[in-house]
């Protein structure tokens, strides 16, 4: 029942289709009882020597017509029922993807990519099978068995039916125990399948690194261990599955023995006719499929219930960040202000940011620098609202960010992260990701601002060049500039560059920053970088160390301060001079 309750939204949506399929299956079960009775009557007529040619022709024509009718109805219910199965798989995959798009990084830390892929493939498939094949087996069990048993009682003999069905309670006990064990083993098999997905993803995405460190054999051994675990756990499920049909056949075989033995006794004592005995055994044979269906139903239901549990567990996890009950409308991000903000990642005991404060007016640029692990990217993520933060600590246009709609925040911000996600599509499609209807002149202008025009000109297909999965055909600098062009194309109010110029040379960096200053006049920019020349033009610069602001000011003020910033600046300038001298 829990399976039906959890998917009641779908059964309510498609109740008419299910009603049609179940009605047709019921009618087929009723009509299927006619041929055995006709066969028994014909045999009795033959025995009594009163079968005429006209009567035989009439019987044969009725059987042919009935077969055609059953075929048509079976075609309709099969396409209807299994159409529902395919539909629920589609809807669940869509709901899962929609749910994932709303989740924050914390969700993906708790759930690996492999496990989420297993949900979208194996688990959704198991649910679809239960909603289609499972319903079919349930109806066959309840309706088919009931119709056959009632027919046996009313047309043949109640005593013979009771005797023949004596072994069936044993079947119920055995199948119940097998079903419970299958559920436990199936959950374990699904979990191992998720781990295999993780291993495969890591191996494929990191193939170049694996080969460069000559770790192919070790990776193959590790993958073989994971796949062996999947195989063994699925074998354990298959072993129990394999017990269903032989068990059912064995018990039904006992029923046949009783039916033939006791039935022959009743024929000998003229309690039933020979034709009735033959009809009875045909009906008993018709019970085999409902009994098998019962075993299949328990099997499929246990798989579906286990998969629904796993899927519900994912759906029950809510995003860490939600819109407040009462939102405040803000037209333009006229200012960004952080007031003594302290932040700690979920599950961490140490502060990643501590008492950080700054104010940035619209149109200004904020530079954020510091040692590796100092908290630069963490600071930017507060604007992206990826993690919960203290209330009344971050303001946009004098409004706390927790009072501003998440969709509004997303519309304001264009973000270029350190790790760029590029699609296996053309350069044009990658750049136009945030603005699919962008015109060619708009895309070309964004390419020019990202100093990528020369690279595009050297490619045979130009903007229509397919770059491969995650830009495998491009260099690191080219990937960064495509990501920058993508962000510049949407011309957002706030541009966030998270160390996004690290893979380009100093001259290219200078050209890109010059284009940004020219084309984004009056709009806000935040830049983190290890190369101080990338932030020297900023209106305000923060120097972070272990999550704390250790220095802040303009470039000129920081140079006079003679702290870490000046030491790093002098060091980088000396390196640049040496490189130019070598060239």
Coordinates of N, CA and C in Angstrom, one line a residue, residues 348-543:
X348 N 31.8 21.7 9.2 CA 33.1 22.1 9.5 C 33.1 22.8 10.9
X349 N 34.2 22.6 11.6 CA 34.2 23.3 13.0 C 35.0 24.6 12.9
X350 N 35.7 24.9 11.8 CA 36.5 26.1 11.7 C 35.8 27.1 10.8
X351 N 36.0 28.4 11.1 CA 35.4 29.5 10.4 C 36.2 29.6 9.1
X352 N 35.4 29.7 7.9 CA 36.1 30.0 6.7 C 36.2 31.5 6.4
X353 N 35.3 32.3 7.0 CA 35.3 33.7 7.0 C 35.0 34.2 8.4
X354 N 35.7 35.3 8.8 CA 35.5 35.8 10.2 C 35.5 37.3 10.2
X355 N 34.4 37.8 10.6 CA 34.2 39.3 10.7 C 34.7 40.1 9.5
X356 N 34.1 39.6 8.3 CA 34.5 40.3 7.1 C 33.5 41.4 6.8
X357 N 34.0 42.6 6.4 CA 33.2 43.8 6.1 C 33.7 44.5 4.9
X358 N 32.8 45.0 4.1 CA 33.2 45.9 3.0 C 31.9 46.5 2.4
X359 N 32.1 47.6 1.7 CA 31.0 48.2 1.0 C 31.4 48.6 -0.4
X360 N 30.5 48.3 -1.3 CA 30.8 48.5 -2.8 C 29.5 49.2 -3.4
X361 N 29.8 50.3 -4.0 CA 28.7 51.0 -4.7 C 28.5 50.5 -6.1
X362 N 27.4 50.7 -6.7 CA 27.1 50.3 -8.0 C 28.1 50.9 -9.0
X363 N 28.7 50.1 -9.9 CA 29.7 50.6 -10.8 C 31.1 50.5 -10.4
X364 N 31.3 50.1 -9.1 CA 32.7 49.9 -8.6 C 33.2 48.5 -8.7
X365 N 34.5 48.3 -8.6 CA 35.1 47.0 -8.7 C 35.8 46.7 -7.3
X366 N 35.5 45.4 -6.9 CA 36.2 45.0 -5.7 C 37.2 43.9 -6.0
X367 N 38.4 44.0 -5.6 CA 39.4 43.0 -5.8 C 39.6 42.2 -4.5
X368 N 39.7 40.9 -4.6 CA 39.9 40.0 -3.4 C 41.2 39.2 -3.7
X369 N 42.2 39.3 -2.8 CA 43.4 38.6 -3.0 C 43.8 38.0 -1.7
X370 N 44.9 37.2 -1.8 CA 45.4 36.5 -0.5 C 46.0 35.2 -0.8
X371 N 46.5 34.5 0.2 CA 47.1 33.2 0.0 C 46.1 32.2 -0.3
X372 N 46.5 31.1 -0.9 CA 45.7 29.9 -1.2 C 44.9 29.4 0.0
X373 N 43.6 29.3 -0.1 CA 42.8 28.8 1.1 C 42.5 29.9 2.0
X374 N 42.7 31.2 1.6 CA 42.4 32.3 2.5 C 40.9 32.6 2.6
X375 N 40.1 32.1 1.7 CA 38.6 32.4 1.8 C 38.1 33.2 0.7
X376 N 38.9 33.4 -0.4 CA 38.5 34.3 -1.5 C 37.2 33.8 -2.2
X377 N 37.2 32.5 -2.6 CA 36.1 32.0 -3.3 C 34.9 31.8 -2.3
X378 N 35.2 31.6 -1.1 CA 34.1 31.4 -0.1 C 33.3 32.8 0.1
X379 N 34.1 33.9 0.0 CA 33.4 35.2 0.2 C 32.5 35.4 -1.0
X380 N 32.9 35.1 -2.2 CA 32.1 35.3 -3.4 C 30.8 34.4 -3.4
X381 N 31.0 33.2 -2.8 CA 29.8 32.3 -2.7 C 28.7 32.8 -1.8
X382 N 29.0 33.8 -1.0 CA 28.0 34.4 -0.1 C 27.0 35.2 -1.0
X383 N 27.5 35.8 -2.0 CA 26.7 36.6 -2.9 C 25.8 35.6 -3.8
X384 N 26.4 34.5 -4.1 CA 25.6 33.5 -4.9 C 24.6 32.8 -4.1
X385 N 24.6 32.9 -2.8 CA 23.6 32.3 -1.8 C 23.6 30.8 -2.0
X386 N 24.8 30.2 -2.0 CA 24.8 28.8 -2.0 C 24.7 28.1 -0.7
X387 N 25.0 28.9 0.4 CA 25.0 28.3 1.7 C 24.2 29.3 2.6
X388 N 23.6 28.8 3.7 CA 23.0 29.7 4.7 C 24.0 30.6 5.4
X389 N 23.6 31.9 5.6 CA 24.5 32.8 6.3 C 23.8 33.5 7.4
X390 N 24.5 34.2 8.2 CA 23.9 35.0 9.3 C 22.9 36.0 8.7
X391 N 21.8 36.2 9.4 CA 20.9 37.3 9.0 C 21.5 38.7 9.3
X392 N 21.1 39.6 8.5 CA 21.5 41.0 8.6 C 23.0 41.2 8.6
X393 N 23.6 40.4 7.7 CA 25.1 40.5 7.6 C 25.5 40.9 6.2
X394 N 24.7 40.6 5.2 CA 25.0 40.9 3.8 C 23.8 41.6 3.2
X395 N 24.0 42.8 2.6 CA 23.0 43.7 2.2 C 23.2 44.0 0.7
X396 N 22.1 44.1 -0.1 CA 22.2 44.6 -1.4 C 21.1 45.8 -1.5
X397 N 21.6 46.9 -1.9 CA 20.7 48.1 -1.9 C 20.1 48.3 -0.6
X398 N 20.9 48.2 0.5 CA 20.5 48.4 1.9 C 19.4 47.3 2.3
X399 N 19.2 46.3 1.5 CA 18.2 45.3 1.9 C 19.0 43.9 2.2
X400 N 18.6 43.3 3.3 CA 19.3 42.0 3.6 C 19.0 41.0 2.5
X401 N 20.0 40.2 2.1 CA 19.9 39.3 1.0 C 18.8 38.3 1.3
X402 N 18.6 37.9 2.5 CA 17.6 36.9 2.9 C 16.2 37.4 2.6
X403 N 16.0 38.7 2.4 CA 14.7 39.2 2.0 C 14.5 39.5 0.5
X404 N 15.5 39.1 -0.3 CA 15.5 39.3 -1.7 C 15.3 37.9 -2.4
X405 N 14.4 37.9 -3.3 CA 14.0 36.6 -4.0 C 15.3 36.0 -4.7
X406 N 15.4 34.7 -4.6 CA 16.6 34.0 -5.1 C 16.6 34.2 -6.7
X407 N 15.5 34.2 -7.3 CA 15.5 34.4 -8.8 C 16.0 35.8 -9.1
X408 N 15.6 36.7 -8.3 CA 16.1 38.1 -8.6 C 17.6 38.2 -8.4
X409 N 18.2 37.5 -7.4 CA 19.6 37.5 -7.2 C 20.3 36.9 -8.4
X410 N 19.7 35.8 -8.9 CA 20.3 35.1 -10.1 C 20.3 35.9 -11.3
X411 N 19.3 36.7 -11.5 CA 19.2 37.6 -12.7 C 20.3 38.7 -12.6
X412 N 20.7 39.1 -11.4 CA 21.6 40.2 -11.3 C 23.1 39.7 -11.6
X413 N 23.3 38.4 -11.3 CA 24.7 38.0 -11.2 C 25.1 37.1 -12.4
X414 N 26.3 37.4 -13.0 CA 27.0 36.5 -13.9 C 28.3 36.0 -13.2
X415 N 28.4 34.7 -13.2 CA 29.5 34.1 -12.4 C 30.4 33.2 -13.2
X416 N 31.7 33.5 -13.1 CA 32.7 32.7 -13.8 C 33.6 32.0 -12.8
X417 N 33.3 30.7 -12.5 CA 34.0 30.0 -11.5 C 35.4 29.6 -11.9
X418 N 36.2 29.0 -10.9 CA 37.5 28.6 -11.2 C 37.5 27.4 -12.2
X419 N 36.5 26.5 -11.9 CA 36.4 25.3 -12.8 C 35.2 25.5 -13.7
X420 N 35.6 25.5 -15.0 CA 34.6 25.9 -16.0 C 33.9 24.7 -16.6
X421 N 32.6 24.7 -16.7 CA 31.8 23.7 -17.2 C 31.4 24.0 -18.7
X422 N 32.0 23.3 -19.6 CA 31.7 23.6 -21.0 C 30.9 22.3 -21.6
X423 N 30.0 22.6 -22.4 CA 29.1 21.5 -23.0 C 29.8 21.0 -24.3
X424 N 29.4 19.8 -24.6 CA 29.9 19.2 -25.8 C 29.1 19.7 -27.0
X425 N 29.2 21.0 -27.2 CA 28.5 21.6 -28.3 C 29.4 22.6 -29.0
X426 N 28.9 23.5 -29.8 CA 29.7 24.5 -30.5 C 30.1 25.6 -29.6
X427 N 31.1 26.4 -30.0 CA 31.6 27.5 -29.2 C 30.4 28.5 -29.1
X428 N 29.7 28.7 -30.2 CA 28.6 29.7 -30.1 C 27.5 29.2 -29.1
X429 N 27.2 27.9 -29.1 CA 26.2 27.4 -28.1 C 26.7 27.5 -26.7
X430 N 27.9 27.3 -26.5 CA 28.5 27.5 -25.1 C 28.4 28.9 -24.7
X431 N 28.8 29.8 -25.5 CA 28.8 31.2 -25.1 C 27.3 31.7 -24.9
X432 N 26.4 31.2 -25.7 CA 25.0 31.7 -25.6 C 24.2 30.9 -24.6
X433 N 24.9 30.2 -23.7 CA 24.1 29.4 -22.7 C 23.2 30.2 -21.9
X434 N 23.6 31.3 -21.4 CA 22.8 32.2 -20.6 C 21.8 33.1 -21.3
X435 N 22.0 33.2 -22.7 CA 21.2 34.0 -23.5 C 21.0 33.3 -24.8
X436 N 20.2 32.2 -24.9 CA 20.0 31.4 -26.1 C 19.6 32.2 -27.3
X437 N 18.9 33.3 -27.2 CA 18.4 34.0 -28.4 C 19.4 35.1 -28.8
X438 N 20.6 35.1 -28.3 CA 21.5 36.2 -28.6 C 21.8 36.2 -30.1
X439 N 22.0 37.4 -30.7 CA 22.3 37.5 -32.1 C 23.8 37.3 -32.3
X440 N 24.1 37.0 -33.6 CA 25.5 36.8 -33.9 C 26.4 38.0 -33.6
X441 N 26.0 39.2 -33.9 CA 26.8 40.4 -33.5 C 27.0 40.5 -31.9
X442 N 26.0 40.1 -31.2 CA 26.1 40.1 -29.7 C 27.2 39.1 -29.2
X443 N 27.1 37.9 -29.9 CA 28.1 36.9 -29.5 C 29.5 37.3 -29.9
X444 N 29.6 37.8 -31.1 CA 30.9 38.3 -31.6 C 31.5 39.4 -30.7
X445 N 30.7 40.3 -30.2 CA 31.1 41.3 -29.3 C 31.6 40.7 -28.0
X446 N 30.9 39.7 -27.4 CA 31.3 39.1 -26.2 C 32.6 38.3 -26.4
X447 N 32.8 37.7 -27.6 CA 34.1 37.1 -27.9 C 35.2 38.1 -28.0
X448 N 34.9 39.2 -28.5 CA 36.0 40.3 -28.6 C 36.3 40.8 -27.2
X449 N 35.4 41.0 -26.4 CA 35.6 41.4 -25.0 C 36.5 40.4 -24.2
X450 N 36.3 39.1 -24.5 CA 37.0 38.1 -23.9 C 38.4 37.8 -24.5
X451 N 38.7 38.6 -25.5 CA 40.0 38.5 -26.3 C 40.1 37.1 -26.9
X452 N 39.0 36.6 -27.5 CA 39.0 35.3 -28.0 C 38.8 35.3 -29.5
X453 N 38.7 36.5 -30.1 CA 38.5 36.6 -31.6 C 39.5 35.9 -32.4
X454 N 40.8 36.1 -32.0 CA 41.9 35.6 -32.8 C 41.9 34.0 -32.8
X455 N 41.6 33.5 -31.6 CA 41.5 32.0 -31.5 C 40.4 31.4 -32.4
X456 N 39.2 32.1 -32.4 CA 38.1 31.6 -33.2 C 38.4 31.7 -34.7
X457 N 39.2 32.8 -35.1 CA 39.5 32.9 -36.5 C 40.4 31.8 -37.0
X458 N 41.2 31.2 -36.1 CA 42.1 30.1 -36.5 C 41.4 28.7 -36.5
X459 N 40.2 28.7 -36.1 CA 39.5 27.4 -36.1 C 38.7 27.3 -37.4
X460 N 38.8 26.1 -38.0 CA 38.2 25.9 -39.3 C 36.7 26.2 -39.4
X461 N 36.0 25.8 -38.3 CA 34.5 26.1 -38.3 C 34.1 27.3 -37.5
X462 N 35.1 28.1 -37.1 CA 34.8 29.3 -36.3 C 34.0 29.1 -35.1
X463 N 32.9 29.9 -35.0 CA 32.1 29.8 -33.8 C 31.3 28.5 -33.8
X464 N 31.2 27.8 -34.9 CA 30.5 26.5 -35.0 C 31.4 25.3 -34.7
X465 N 32.6 25.6 -34.2 CA 33.5 24.5 -33.9 C 32.9 23.7 -32.7
X466 N 32.8 22.4 -32.8 CA 32.4 21.6 -31.6 C 33.6 21.3 -30.7
X467 N 33.5 21.7 -29.5 CA 34.7 21.7 -28.6 C 34.9 20.4 -27.8
X468 N 34.0 19.4 -28.0 CA 34.2 18.2 -27.3 C 33.7 18.3 -25.8
X469 N 33.6 17.1 -25.1 CA 33.1 17.1 -23.8 C 34.0 17.9 -22.8
X470 N 33.3 18.9 -22.2 CA 34.0 19.8 -21.3 C 35.2 20.5 -21.9
X471 N 35.1 20.8 -23.2 CA 36.1 21.6 -23.9 C 37.4 20.8 -24.0
X472 N 37.4 19.5 -24.3 CA 38.6 18.7 -24.4 C 39.5 19.1 -25.5
X473 N 39.0 19.8 -26.5 CA 39.8 20.2 -27.6 C 40.5 21.6 -27.4
X474 N 40.2 22.2 -26.3 CA 40.7 23.6 -26.0 C 41.8 23.6 -25.0
X475 N 42.6 24.6 -25.0 CA 43.6 24.9 -23.9 C 42.9 25.5 -22.7
X476 N 43.6 25.5 -21.6 CA 43.0 26.1 -20.3 C 42.6 27.5 -20.5
X477 N 43.5 28.3 -21.2 CA 43.2 29.7 -21.4 C 42.0 29.9 -22.3
X478 N 41.8 29.1 -23.3 CA 40.7 29.2 -24.2 C 39.4 28.8 -23.5
X479 N 39.4 27.8 -22.6 CA 38.2 27.5 -21.8 C 37.8 28.7 -21.0
X480 N 38.8 29.3 -20.3 CA 38.5 30.4 -19.4 C 37.9 31.6 -20.2
X481 N 38.4 31.8 -21.4 CA 37.9 33.0 -22.2 C 36.5 32.7 -22.7
X482 N 36.2 31.4 -23.1 CA 34.8 31.1 -23.4 C 33.8 31.3 -22.3
X483 N 34.3 30.9 -21.1 CA 33.5 31.1 -19.9 C 33.3 32.6 -19.6
X484 N 34.3 33.4 -19.8 CA 34.2 34.8 -19.6 C 33.3 35.5 -20.6
X485 N 33.4 35.0 -21.9 CA 32.5 35.6 -22.9 C 31.1 35.2 -22.6
X486 N 30.8 34.0 -22.1 CA 29.5 33.6 -21.7 C 28.9 34.5 -20.7
X487 N 29.7 34.9 -19.7 CA 29.2 35.8 -18.6 C 29.1 37.2 -19.1
X488 N 30.0 37.7 -20.0 CA 29.9 39.1 -20.5 C 28.7 39.2 -21.5
X489 N 28.3 38.2 -22.1 CA 27.2 38.2 -23.1 C 25.9 38.7 -22.4
X490 N 25.6 38.2 -21.2 CA 24.3 38.5 -20.6 C 24.3 39.9 -19.9
X491 N 25.5 40.6 -19.9 CA 25.6 42.0 -19.4 C 24.8 42.2 -18.1
X492 N 25.2 41.4 -17.1 CA 24.5 41.4 -15.8 C 24.9 42.6 -15.0
X493 N 24.2 42.9 -14.0 CA 24.5 44.0 -13.1 C 25.7 43.7 -12.2
X494 N 25.9 42.5 -11.9 CA 27.1 42.1 -11.0 C 27.8 41.0 -11.8
X495 N 29.1 41.2 -12.0 CA 30.0 40.2 -12.6 C 31.0 39.7 -11.6
X496 N 31.0 38.4 -11.4 CA 31.9 37.7 -10.4 C 32.9 36.9 -11.2
X497 N 34.2 37.3 -11.1 CA 35.3 36.5 -11.7 C 36.1 35.9 -10.6
X498 N 36.0 34.5 -10.4 CA 36.6 33.8 -9.4 C 37.9 33.2 -9.9
X499 N 39.0 34.0 -9.9 CA 40.3 33.5 -10.4 C 40.2 33.0 -11.8
X500 N 39.4 33.8 -12.6 CA 39.1 33.3 -14.0 C 40.1 33.7 -15.0
X501 N 41.2 34.3 -14.6 CA 42.2 34.8 -15.6 C 43.5 34.1 -15.3
X502 N 43.5 33.0 -14.5 CA 44.8 32.4 -14.1 C 45.5 31.7 -15.3
X503 N 44.7 31.2 -16.3 CA 45.3 30.5 -17.4 C 45.7 31.3 -18.6
X504 N 45.5 32.6 -18.6 CA 45.9 33.5 -19.7 C 47.1 34.3 -19.3
X505 N 47.9 34.7 -20.3 CA 49.1 35.5 -20.1 C 48.7 36.9 -19.6
X506 N 49.7 37.7 -19.2 CA 49.5 39.0 -18.6 C 48.9 40.0 -19.6
X507 N 49.4 39.9 -20.9 CA 48.8 40.8 -21.9 C 47.4 40.5 -22.2
X508 N 47.0 39.2 -22.4 CA 45.6 38.9 -22.6 C 44.8 39.3 -21.4
X509 N 45.3 39.1 -20.2 CA 44.5 39.5 -19.0 C 44.3 41.0 -19.1
X510 N 45.3 41.8 -19.4 CA 45.2 43.3 -19.5 C 44.1 43.7 -20.5
X511 N 44.1 43.0 -21.7 CA 43.1 43.4 -22.7 C 41.7 43.0 -22.2
X512 N 41.5 41.9 -21.6 CA 40.2 41.5 -21.1 C 39.7 42.5 -20.0
X513 N 40.6 42.8 -19.1 CA 40.2 43.8 -18.0 C 39.9 45.1 -18.6
X514 N 40.6 45.5 -19.6 CA 40.3 46.8 -20.3 C 39.0 46.8 -20.9
X515 N 38.6 45.7 -21.6 CA 37.3 45.6 -22.2 C 36.2 45.6 -21.2
X516 N 36.4 44.9 -20.1 CA 35.4 44.9 -19.0 C 35.2 46.3 -18.4
X517 N 36.3 47.0 -18.2 CA 36.1 48.4 -17.7 C 35.4 49.3 -18.6
X518 N 35.7 49.1 -19.9 CA 35.0 50.0 -20.9 C 33.5 49.7 -21.1
X519 N 33.2 48.4 -21.2 CA 31.9 48.0 -21.6 C 31.0 47.8 -20.4
X520 N 31.5 47.8 -19.2 CA 30.7 47.6 -18.0 C 30.7 48.8 -17.1
X521 N 30.9 49.9 -17.7 CA 30.8 51.2 -16.9 C 29.5 51.3 -16.2
X522 N 29.5 51.6 -14.9 CA 28.2 51.7 -14.2 C 27.7 50.4 -13.6
X523 N 28.5 49.3 -13.8 CA 28.0 48.0 -13.3 C 29.1 47.5 -12.4
X524 N 28.7 46.6 -11.4 CA 29.6 46.2 -10.4 C 30.4 44.9 -10.8
X525 N 31.6 44.8 -10.4 CA 32.5 43.7 -10.7 C 33.2 43.3 -9.4
X526 N 33.3 42.0 -9.2 CA 34.1 41.4 -8.1 C 35.1 40.4 -8.7
X527 N 36.4 40.6 -8.3 CA 37.4 39.7 -8.9 C 38.3 39.2 -7.8
X528 N 38.5 37.8 -7.9 CA 39.5 37.2 -7.0 C 40.6 36.8 -8.0
X529 N 41.9 36.9 -7.5 CA 43.0 36.5 -8.4 C 44.3 36.3 -7.5
X530 N 45.1 35.5 -8.0 CA 46.5 35.3 -7.4 C 47.4 36.3 -8.1
X531 N 47.1 36.8 -9.2 CA 47.9 37.8 -10.0 C 47.4 39.2 -9.6
X532 N 48.2 39.9 -8.9 CA 47.7 41.2 -8.3 C 47.4 42.2 -9.4
X533 N 48.0 42.1 -10.6 CA 47.8 43.0 -11.7 C 46.3 43.0 -12.1
X534 N 45.6 41.9 -11.8 CA 44.2 41.7 -12.2 C 43.3 42.6 -11.4
X535 N 43.7 43.0 -10.2 CA 42.9 43.8 -9.3 C 43.5 45.2 -9.0
X536 N 44.6 45.5 -9.6 CA 45.2 46.8 -9.2 C 44.3 48.0 -9.6
X537 N 43.4 47.8 -10.6 CA 42.6 48.9 -11.0 C 41.3 49.0 -10.1
X538 N 41.1 48.1 -9.2 CA 39.9 48.0 -8.4 C 39.7 49.2 -7.5
X539 N 38.4 49.6 -7.3 CA 38.2 50.7 -6.4 C 38.5 50.4 -4.9
X540 N 38.4 49.1 -4.6 CA 38.7 48.6 -3.2 C 39.3 47.2 -3.3
X541 N 40.3 46.9 -2.5 CA 40.9 45.6 -2.5 C 40.9 45.1 -1.1
X542 N 40.5 43.8 -1.0 CA 40.6 43.1 0.3 C 41.7 42.0 0.2
X543 N 42.5 41.9 1.3 CA 43.5 40.9 1.4 C 43.1 40.0 2.5

